[in-house]
PDB file of C-alpha atoms in Angstrom:
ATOM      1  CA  UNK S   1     118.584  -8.363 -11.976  1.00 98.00           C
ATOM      2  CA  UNK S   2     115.452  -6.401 -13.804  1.00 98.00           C
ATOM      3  CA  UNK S   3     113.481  -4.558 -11.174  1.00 97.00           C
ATOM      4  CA  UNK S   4     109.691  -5.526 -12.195  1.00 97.00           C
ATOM      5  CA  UNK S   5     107.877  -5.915  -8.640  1.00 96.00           C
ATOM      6  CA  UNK S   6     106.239  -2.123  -8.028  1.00 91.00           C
ATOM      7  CA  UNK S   7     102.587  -1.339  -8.498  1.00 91.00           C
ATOM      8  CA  UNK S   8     102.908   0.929 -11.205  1.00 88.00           C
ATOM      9  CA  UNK S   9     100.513   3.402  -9.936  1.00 90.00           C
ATOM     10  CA  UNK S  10     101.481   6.257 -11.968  1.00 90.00           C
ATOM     11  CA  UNK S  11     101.398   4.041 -15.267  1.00 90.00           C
ATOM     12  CA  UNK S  12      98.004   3.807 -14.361  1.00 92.00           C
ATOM     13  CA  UNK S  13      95.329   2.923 -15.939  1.00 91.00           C
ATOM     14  CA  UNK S  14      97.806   0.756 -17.962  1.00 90.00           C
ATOM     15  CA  UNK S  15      98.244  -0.861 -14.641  1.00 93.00           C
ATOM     16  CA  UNK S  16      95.232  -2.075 -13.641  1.00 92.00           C
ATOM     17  CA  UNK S  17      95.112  -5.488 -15.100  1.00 92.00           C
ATOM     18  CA  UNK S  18      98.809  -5.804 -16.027  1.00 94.00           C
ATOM     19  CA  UNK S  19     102.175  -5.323 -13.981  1.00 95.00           C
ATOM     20  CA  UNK S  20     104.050  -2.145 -15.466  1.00 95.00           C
ATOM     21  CA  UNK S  21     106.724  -5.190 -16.965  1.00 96.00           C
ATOM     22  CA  UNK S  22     104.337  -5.890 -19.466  1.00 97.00           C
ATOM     23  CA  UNK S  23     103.053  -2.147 -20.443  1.00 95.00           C
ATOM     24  CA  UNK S  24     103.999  -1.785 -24.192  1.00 93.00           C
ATOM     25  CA  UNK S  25     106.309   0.809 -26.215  1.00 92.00           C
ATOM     26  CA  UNK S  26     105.417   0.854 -29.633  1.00 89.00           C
ATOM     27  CA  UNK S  27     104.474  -3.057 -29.685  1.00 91.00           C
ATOM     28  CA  UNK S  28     107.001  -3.941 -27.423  1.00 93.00           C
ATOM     29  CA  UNK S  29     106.683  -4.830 -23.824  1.00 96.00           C
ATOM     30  CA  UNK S  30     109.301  -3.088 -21.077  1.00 96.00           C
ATOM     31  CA  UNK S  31     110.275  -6.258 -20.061  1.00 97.00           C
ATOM     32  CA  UNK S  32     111.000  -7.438 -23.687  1.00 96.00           C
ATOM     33  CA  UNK S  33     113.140  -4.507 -24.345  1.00 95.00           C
ATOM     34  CA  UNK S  34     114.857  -4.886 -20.824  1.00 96.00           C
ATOM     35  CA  UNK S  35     116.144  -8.264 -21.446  1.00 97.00           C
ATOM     36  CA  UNK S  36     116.842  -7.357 -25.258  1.00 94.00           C
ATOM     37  CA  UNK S  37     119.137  -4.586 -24.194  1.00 94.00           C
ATOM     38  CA  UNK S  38     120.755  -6.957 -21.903  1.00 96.00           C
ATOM     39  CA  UNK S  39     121.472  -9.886 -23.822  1.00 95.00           C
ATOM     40  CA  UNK S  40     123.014  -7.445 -26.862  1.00 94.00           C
ATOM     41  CA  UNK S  41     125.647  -6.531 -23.859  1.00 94.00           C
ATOM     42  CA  UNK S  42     126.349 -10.489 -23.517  1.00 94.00           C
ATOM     43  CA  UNK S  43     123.949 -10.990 -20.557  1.00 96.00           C
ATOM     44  CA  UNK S  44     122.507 -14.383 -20.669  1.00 95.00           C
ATOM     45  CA  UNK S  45     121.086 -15.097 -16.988  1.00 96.00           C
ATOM     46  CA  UNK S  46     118.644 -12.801 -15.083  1.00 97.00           C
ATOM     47  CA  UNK S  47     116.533 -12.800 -12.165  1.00 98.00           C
ATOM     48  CA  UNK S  48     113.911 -10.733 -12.161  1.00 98.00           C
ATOM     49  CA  UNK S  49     111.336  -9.470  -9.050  1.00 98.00           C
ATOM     50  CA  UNK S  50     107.501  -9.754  -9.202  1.00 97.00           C
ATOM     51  CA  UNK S  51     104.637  -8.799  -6.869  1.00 95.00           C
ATOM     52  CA  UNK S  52     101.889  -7.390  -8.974  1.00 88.00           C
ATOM     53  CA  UNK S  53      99.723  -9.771 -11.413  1.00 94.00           C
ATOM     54  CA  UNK S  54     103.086 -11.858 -10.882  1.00 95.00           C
ATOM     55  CA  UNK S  55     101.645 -14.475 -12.457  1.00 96.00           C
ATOM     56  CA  UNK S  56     101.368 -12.627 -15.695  1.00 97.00           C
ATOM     57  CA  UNK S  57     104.692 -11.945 -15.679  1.00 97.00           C
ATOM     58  CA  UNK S  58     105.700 -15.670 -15.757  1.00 97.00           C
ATOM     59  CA  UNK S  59     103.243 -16.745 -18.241  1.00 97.00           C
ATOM     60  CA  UNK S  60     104.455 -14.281 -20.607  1.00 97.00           C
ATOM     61  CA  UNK S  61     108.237 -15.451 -20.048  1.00 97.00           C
ATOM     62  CA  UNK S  62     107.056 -18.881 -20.508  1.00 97.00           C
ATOM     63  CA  UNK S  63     105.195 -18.115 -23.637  1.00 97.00           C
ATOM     64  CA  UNK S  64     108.320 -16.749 -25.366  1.00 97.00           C
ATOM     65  CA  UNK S  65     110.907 -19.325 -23.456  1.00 96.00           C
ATOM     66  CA  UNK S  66     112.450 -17.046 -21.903  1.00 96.00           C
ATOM     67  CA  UNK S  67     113.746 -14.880 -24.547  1.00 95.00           C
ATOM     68  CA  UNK S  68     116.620 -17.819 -24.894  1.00 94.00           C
ATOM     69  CA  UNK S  69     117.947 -16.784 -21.619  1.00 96.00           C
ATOM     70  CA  UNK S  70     118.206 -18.412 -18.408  1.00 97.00           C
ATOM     71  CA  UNK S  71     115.403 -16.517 -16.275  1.00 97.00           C
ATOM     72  CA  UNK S  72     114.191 -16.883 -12.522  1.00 97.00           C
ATOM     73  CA  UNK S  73     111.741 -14.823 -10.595  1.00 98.00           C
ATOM     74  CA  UNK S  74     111.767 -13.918  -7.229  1.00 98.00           C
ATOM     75  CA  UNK S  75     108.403 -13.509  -5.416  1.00 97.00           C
ATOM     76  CA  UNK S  76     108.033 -10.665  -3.194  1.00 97.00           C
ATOM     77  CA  UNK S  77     104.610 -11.218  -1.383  1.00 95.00           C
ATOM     78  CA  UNK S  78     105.259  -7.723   0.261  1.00 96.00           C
ATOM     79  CA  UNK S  79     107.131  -5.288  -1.852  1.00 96.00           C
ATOM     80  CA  UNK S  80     110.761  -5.393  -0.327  1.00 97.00           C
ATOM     81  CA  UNK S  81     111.857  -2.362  -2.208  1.00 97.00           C
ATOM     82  CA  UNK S  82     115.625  -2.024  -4.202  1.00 97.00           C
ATOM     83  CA  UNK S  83     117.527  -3.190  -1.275  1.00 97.00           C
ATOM     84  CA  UNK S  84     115.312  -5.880   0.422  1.00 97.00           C
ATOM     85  CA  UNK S  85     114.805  -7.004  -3.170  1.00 97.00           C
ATOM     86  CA  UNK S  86     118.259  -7.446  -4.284  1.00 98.00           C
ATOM     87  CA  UNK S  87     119.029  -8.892  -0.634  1.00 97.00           C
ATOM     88  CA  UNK S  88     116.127 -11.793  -1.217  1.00 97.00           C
ATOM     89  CA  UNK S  89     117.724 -12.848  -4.597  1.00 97.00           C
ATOM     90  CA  UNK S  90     121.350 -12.468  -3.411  1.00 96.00           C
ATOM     91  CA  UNK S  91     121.750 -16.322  -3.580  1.00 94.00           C
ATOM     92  CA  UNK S  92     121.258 -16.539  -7.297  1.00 95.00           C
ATOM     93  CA  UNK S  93     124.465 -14.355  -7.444  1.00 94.00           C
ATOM     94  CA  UNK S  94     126.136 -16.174  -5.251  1.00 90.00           C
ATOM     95  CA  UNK S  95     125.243 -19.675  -6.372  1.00 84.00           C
ATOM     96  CA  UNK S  96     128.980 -19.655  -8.377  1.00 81.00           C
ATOM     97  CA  UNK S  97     131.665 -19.419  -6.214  1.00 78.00           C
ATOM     98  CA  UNK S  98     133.831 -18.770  -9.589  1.00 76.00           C
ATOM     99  CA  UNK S  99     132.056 -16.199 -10.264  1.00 78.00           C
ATOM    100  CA  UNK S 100     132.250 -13.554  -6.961  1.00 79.00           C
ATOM    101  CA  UNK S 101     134.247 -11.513  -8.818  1.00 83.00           C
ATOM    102  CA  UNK S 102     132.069 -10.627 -11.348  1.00 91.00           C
ATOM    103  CA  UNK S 103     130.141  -7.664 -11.370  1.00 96.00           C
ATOM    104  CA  UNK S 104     126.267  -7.747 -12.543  1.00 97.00           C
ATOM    105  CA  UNK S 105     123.436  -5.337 -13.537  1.00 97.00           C
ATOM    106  CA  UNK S 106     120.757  -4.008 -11.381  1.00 97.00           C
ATOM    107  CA  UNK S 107     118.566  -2.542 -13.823  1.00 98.00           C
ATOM    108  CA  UNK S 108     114.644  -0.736 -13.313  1.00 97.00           C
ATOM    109  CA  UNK S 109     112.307  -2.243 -15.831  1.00 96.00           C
ATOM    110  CA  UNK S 110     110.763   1.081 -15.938  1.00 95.00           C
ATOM    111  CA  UNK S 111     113.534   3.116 -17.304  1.00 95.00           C
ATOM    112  CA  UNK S 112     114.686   3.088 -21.182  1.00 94.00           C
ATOM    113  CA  UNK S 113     118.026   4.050 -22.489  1.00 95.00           C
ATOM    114  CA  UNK S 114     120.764   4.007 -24.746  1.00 94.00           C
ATOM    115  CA  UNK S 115     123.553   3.452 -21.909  1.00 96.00           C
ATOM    116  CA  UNK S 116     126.765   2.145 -23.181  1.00 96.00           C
ATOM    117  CA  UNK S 117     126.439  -0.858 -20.396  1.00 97.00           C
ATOM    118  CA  UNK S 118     129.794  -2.534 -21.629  1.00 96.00           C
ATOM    119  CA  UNK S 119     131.419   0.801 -20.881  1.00 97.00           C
ATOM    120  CA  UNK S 120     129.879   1.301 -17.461  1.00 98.00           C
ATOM    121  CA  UNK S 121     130.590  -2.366 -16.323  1.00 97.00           C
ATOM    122  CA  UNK S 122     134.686  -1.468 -17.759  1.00 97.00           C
ATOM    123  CA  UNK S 123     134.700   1.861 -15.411  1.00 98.00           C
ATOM    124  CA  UNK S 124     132.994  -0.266 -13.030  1.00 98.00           C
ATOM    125  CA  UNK S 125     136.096  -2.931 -12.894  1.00 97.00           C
ATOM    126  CA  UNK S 126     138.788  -0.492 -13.612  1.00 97.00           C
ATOM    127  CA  UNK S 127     137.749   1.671 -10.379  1.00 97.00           C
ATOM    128  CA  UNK S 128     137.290  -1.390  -7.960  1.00 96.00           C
ATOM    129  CA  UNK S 129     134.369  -0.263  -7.436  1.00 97.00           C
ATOM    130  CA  UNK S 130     131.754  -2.108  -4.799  1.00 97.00           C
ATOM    131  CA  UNK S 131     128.620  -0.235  -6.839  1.00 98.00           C
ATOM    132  CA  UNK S 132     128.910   2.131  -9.552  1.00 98.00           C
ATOM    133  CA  UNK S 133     125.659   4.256 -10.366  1.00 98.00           C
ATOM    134  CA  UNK S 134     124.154   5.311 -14.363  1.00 98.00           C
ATOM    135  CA  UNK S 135     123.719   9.172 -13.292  1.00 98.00           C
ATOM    136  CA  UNK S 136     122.996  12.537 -15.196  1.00 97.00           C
ATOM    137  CA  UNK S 137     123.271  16.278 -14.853  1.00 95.00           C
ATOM    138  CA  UNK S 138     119.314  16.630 -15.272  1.00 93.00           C
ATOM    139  CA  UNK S 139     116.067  17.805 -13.328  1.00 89.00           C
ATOM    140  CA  UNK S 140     115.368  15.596 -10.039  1.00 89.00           C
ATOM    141  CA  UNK S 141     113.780  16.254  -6.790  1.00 87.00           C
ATOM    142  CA  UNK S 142     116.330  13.658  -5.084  1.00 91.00           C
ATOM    143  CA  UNK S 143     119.718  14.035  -6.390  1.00 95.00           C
ATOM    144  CA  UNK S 144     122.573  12.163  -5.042  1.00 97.00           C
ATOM    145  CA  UNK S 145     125.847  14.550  -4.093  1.00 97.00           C
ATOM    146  CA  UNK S 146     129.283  13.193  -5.801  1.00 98.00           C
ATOM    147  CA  UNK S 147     132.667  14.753  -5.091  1.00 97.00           C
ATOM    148  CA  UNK S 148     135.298  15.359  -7.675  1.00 95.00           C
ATOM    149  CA  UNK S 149     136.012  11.832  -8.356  1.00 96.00           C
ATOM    150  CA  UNK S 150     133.275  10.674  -8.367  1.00 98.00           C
ATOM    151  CA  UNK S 151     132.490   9.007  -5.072  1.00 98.00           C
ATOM    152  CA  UNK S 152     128.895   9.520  -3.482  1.00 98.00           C
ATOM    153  CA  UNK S 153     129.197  11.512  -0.638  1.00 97.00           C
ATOM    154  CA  UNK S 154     125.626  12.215   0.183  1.00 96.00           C
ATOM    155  CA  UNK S 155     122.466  13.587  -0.767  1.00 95.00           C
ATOM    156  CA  UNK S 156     119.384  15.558  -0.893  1.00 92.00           C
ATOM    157  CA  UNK S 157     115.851  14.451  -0.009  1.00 78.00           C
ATOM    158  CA  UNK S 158     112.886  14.890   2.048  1.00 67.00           C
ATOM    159  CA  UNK S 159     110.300  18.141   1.821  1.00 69.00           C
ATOM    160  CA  UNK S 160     112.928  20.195   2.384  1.00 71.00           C
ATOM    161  CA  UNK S 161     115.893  19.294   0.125  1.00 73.00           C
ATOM    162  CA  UNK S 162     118.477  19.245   2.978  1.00 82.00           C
ATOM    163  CA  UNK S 163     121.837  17.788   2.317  1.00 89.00           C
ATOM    164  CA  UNK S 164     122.128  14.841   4.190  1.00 90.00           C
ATOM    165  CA  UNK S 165     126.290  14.470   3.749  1.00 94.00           C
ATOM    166  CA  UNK S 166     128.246  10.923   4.690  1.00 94.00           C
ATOM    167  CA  UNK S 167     131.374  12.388   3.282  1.00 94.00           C
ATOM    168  CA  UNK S 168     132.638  15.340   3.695  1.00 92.00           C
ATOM    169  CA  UNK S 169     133.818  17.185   0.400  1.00 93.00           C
ATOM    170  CA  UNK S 170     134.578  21.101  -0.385  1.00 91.00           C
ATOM    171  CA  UNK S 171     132.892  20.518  -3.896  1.00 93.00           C
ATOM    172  CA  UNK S 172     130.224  18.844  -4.634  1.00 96.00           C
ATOM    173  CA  UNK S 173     127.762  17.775  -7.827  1.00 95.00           C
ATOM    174  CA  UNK S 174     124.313  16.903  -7.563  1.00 95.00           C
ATOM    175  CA  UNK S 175     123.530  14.294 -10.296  1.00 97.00           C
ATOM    176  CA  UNK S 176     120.092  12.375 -11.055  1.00 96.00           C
ATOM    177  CA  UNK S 177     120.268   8.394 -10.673  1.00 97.00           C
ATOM    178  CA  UNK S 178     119.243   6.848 -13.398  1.00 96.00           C
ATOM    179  CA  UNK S 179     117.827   3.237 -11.904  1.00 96.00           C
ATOM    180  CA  UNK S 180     120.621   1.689 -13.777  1.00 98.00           C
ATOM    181  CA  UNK S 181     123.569  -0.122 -11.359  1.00 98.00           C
ATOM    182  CA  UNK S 182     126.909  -2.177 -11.488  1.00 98.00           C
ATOM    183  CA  UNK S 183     127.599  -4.121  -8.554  1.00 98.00           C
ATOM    184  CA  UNK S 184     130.069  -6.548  -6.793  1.00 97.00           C
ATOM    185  CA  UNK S 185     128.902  -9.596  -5.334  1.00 95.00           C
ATOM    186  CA  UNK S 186     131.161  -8.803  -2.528  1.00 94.00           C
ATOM    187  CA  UNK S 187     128.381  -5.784  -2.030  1.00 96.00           C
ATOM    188  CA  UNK S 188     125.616  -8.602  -0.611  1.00 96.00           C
ATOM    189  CA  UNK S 189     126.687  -9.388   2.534  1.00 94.00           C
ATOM    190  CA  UNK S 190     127.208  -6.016   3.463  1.00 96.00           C
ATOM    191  CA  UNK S 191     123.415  -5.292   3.046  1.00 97.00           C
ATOM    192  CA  UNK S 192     123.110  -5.490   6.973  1.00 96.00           C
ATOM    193  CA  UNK S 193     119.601  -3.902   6.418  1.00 97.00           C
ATOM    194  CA  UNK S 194     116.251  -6.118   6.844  1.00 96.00           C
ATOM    195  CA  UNK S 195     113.257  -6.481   5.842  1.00 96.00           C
ATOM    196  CA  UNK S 196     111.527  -3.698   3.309  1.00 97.00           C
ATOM    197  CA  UNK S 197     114.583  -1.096   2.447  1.00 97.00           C
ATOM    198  CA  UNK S 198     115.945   0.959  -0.484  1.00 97.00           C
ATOM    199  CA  UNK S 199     119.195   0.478  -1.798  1.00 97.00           C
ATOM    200  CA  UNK S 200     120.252   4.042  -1.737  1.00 97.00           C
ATOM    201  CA  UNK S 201     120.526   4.791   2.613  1.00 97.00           C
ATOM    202  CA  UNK S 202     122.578   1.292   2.075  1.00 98.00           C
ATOM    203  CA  UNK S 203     125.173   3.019  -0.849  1.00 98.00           C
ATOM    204  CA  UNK S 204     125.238   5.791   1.868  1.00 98.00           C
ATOM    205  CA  UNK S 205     125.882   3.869   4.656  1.00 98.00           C
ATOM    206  CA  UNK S 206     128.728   1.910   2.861  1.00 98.00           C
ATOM    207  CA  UNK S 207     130.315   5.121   1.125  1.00 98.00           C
ATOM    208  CA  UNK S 208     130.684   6.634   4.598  1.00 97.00           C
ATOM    209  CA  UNK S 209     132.547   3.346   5.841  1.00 97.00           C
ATOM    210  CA  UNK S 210     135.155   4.492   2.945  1.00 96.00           C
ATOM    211  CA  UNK S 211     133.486   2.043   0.017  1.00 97.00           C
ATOM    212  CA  UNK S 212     133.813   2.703  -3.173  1.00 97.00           C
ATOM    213  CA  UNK S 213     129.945   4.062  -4.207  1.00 98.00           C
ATOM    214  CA  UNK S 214     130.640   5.357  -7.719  1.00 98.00           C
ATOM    215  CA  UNK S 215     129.168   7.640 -10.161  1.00 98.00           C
ATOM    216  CA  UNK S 216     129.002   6.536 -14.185  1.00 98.00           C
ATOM    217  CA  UNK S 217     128.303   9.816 -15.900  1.00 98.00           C
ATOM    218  CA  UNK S 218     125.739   9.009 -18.446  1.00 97.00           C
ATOM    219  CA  UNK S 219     125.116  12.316 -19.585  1.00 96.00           C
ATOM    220  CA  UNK S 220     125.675  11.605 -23.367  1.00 95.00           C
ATOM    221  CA  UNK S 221     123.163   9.462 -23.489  1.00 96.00           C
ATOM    222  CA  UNK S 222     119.995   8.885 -24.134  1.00 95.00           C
ATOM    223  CA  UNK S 223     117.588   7.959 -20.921  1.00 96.00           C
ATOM    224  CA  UNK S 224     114.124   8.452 -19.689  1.00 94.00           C
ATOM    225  CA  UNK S 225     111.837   7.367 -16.957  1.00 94.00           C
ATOM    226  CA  UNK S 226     108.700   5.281 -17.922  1.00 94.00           C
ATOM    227  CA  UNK S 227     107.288   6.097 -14.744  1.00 88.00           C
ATOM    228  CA  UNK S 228     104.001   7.412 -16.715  1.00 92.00           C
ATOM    229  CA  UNK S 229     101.636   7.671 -19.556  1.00 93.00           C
ATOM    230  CA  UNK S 230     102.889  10.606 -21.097  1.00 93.00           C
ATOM    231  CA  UNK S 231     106.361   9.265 -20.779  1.00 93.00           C
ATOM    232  CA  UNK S 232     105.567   6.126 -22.434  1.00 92.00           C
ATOM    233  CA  UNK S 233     103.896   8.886 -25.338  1.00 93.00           C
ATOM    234  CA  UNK S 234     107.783  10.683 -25.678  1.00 92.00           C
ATOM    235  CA  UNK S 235     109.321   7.646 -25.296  1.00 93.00           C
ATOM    236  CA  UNK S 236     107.292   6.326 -28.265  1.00 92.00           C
ATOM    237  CA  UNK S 237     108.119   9.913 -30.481  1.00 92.00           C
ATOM    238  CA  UNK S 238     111.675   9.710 -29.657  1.00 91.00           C
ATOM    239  CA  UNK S 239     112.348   5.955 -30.727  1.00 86.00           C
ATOM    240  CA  UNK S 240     110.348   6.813 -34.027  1.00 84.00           C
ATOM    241  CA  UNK S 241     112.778   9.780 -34.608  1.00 86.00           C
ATOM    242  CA  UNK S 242     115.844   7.999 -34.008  1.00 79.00           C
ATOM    243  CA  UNK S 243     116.675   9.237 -30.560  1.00 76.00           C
ATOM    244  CA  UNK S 244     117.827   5.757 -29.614  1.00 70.00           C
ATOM    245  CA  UNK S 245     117.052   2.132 -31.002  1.00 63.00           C
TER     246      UNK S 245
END
């Protein structure tokens, strides 16, 4: 699932007669490289959100049939946020009763990186996890708190930056999310939540019931948030310097 339904406010003016989906790096729209990095990890079916100039967003998937890939949009008329997002468009993953066993991507359209995703899907599997989180040892103002093997165990938000712990551990890291996600089907039903909700008070929620809530350390590679102008501008400098492809 490509996360494509927010406002974009802090892309704008680039925002004001487009969705941030179809803002451009170096010729290339975010969506575009989204699903381009996805189907080079073997993903061939995606749902993706849309709320702002929605309609844009399907007549540019139209226009290039899809990118050859199977594509369907969920329509948020209100934004629902991660969680009430994923929770609308749980169906399509559970449309396959084959196929409840196998994990998917949760991805931000607004993030670019060089994350090995075959790699984090394998750790993903391997631990059992229920959701297993892209995360770096970086800058944030909301970091989430992992213990020593990884397993969220809390967090730090709000004005002022107190830990808000659902598992008690003697050491732990604080690590920057990186809007990248593996999850279990299994993981839908359990979003008891309603209406307009992020997905991280759910991870919380679900690590302190003893779930496996994961962290994939990504610190190797390369990642950065698209969240505004100037990013886009580094973004741009980077790719033409080889950072990443």
């Amino acid at each position: 699932m490509i996360l494509a339904a927010g406002l974009g406010t802090r892309l704008r003016p680039l925002t004001d007669n487009r969705p941030k989906a179809l803002v451009e790096l170096s010729g290339r729209t975010l969506l575009e490289i989204t699903l381009s990095r996805l189907r080079s990890f073997g993903v061939t079916e995606v749902i993706i959100n849309v709320h702002h100039f929605a309609d844009l967003v399907t007549n540019y998937l139209k226009a290039h049939n899809n990118f050859g890939m199977r594509i369907e949009i969920s329509r948020e008329d209100v934004l629902l946020d991660t969680g009430g997002g994923l929770k609308k468009a749980a169906s399509f993953f559970l449309e396959d009763s084959s196929r409840l066993d196998e994990p998917f991507l949760f991805h931000n359209v607004d993030v670019i990186s060089n994350i090995d995703l075959r790699r984090m899907i394998q750790f993903h599997t391997e631990n059992h996890a229920l959701a297993t989180l892209a995360v770096q040892s970086r800058e944030t103002s909301r970091p989430l708190l992992f213990d020593d093997h990884l397993q969220l165990c809390g967090r730090r938000a709000g004005r002022d930056h107190e830990p808000e712990i659902v598992r008690p551990s003697a050491h732990l890291d604080p690590l920057a999310f990186s809007g990248i996600h593996v999850l279990s089907p299994r993981l839908l039903p359990m979003l008891s939540e309603e209406g307009i909700f992020s997905i991280i008070p759910s991870y919380l929620r679900l690590a302190a019931q003893g779930e496996k809530i994961l962290a994939f350390r990504a610190d190797a590679y390369y990642w950065r948030d698209l969240g505004r102008p100037a990013d886009l501008a580094q973004a741009a400098a980077d790719l033409q310097q080889g950072a990443f492809t």
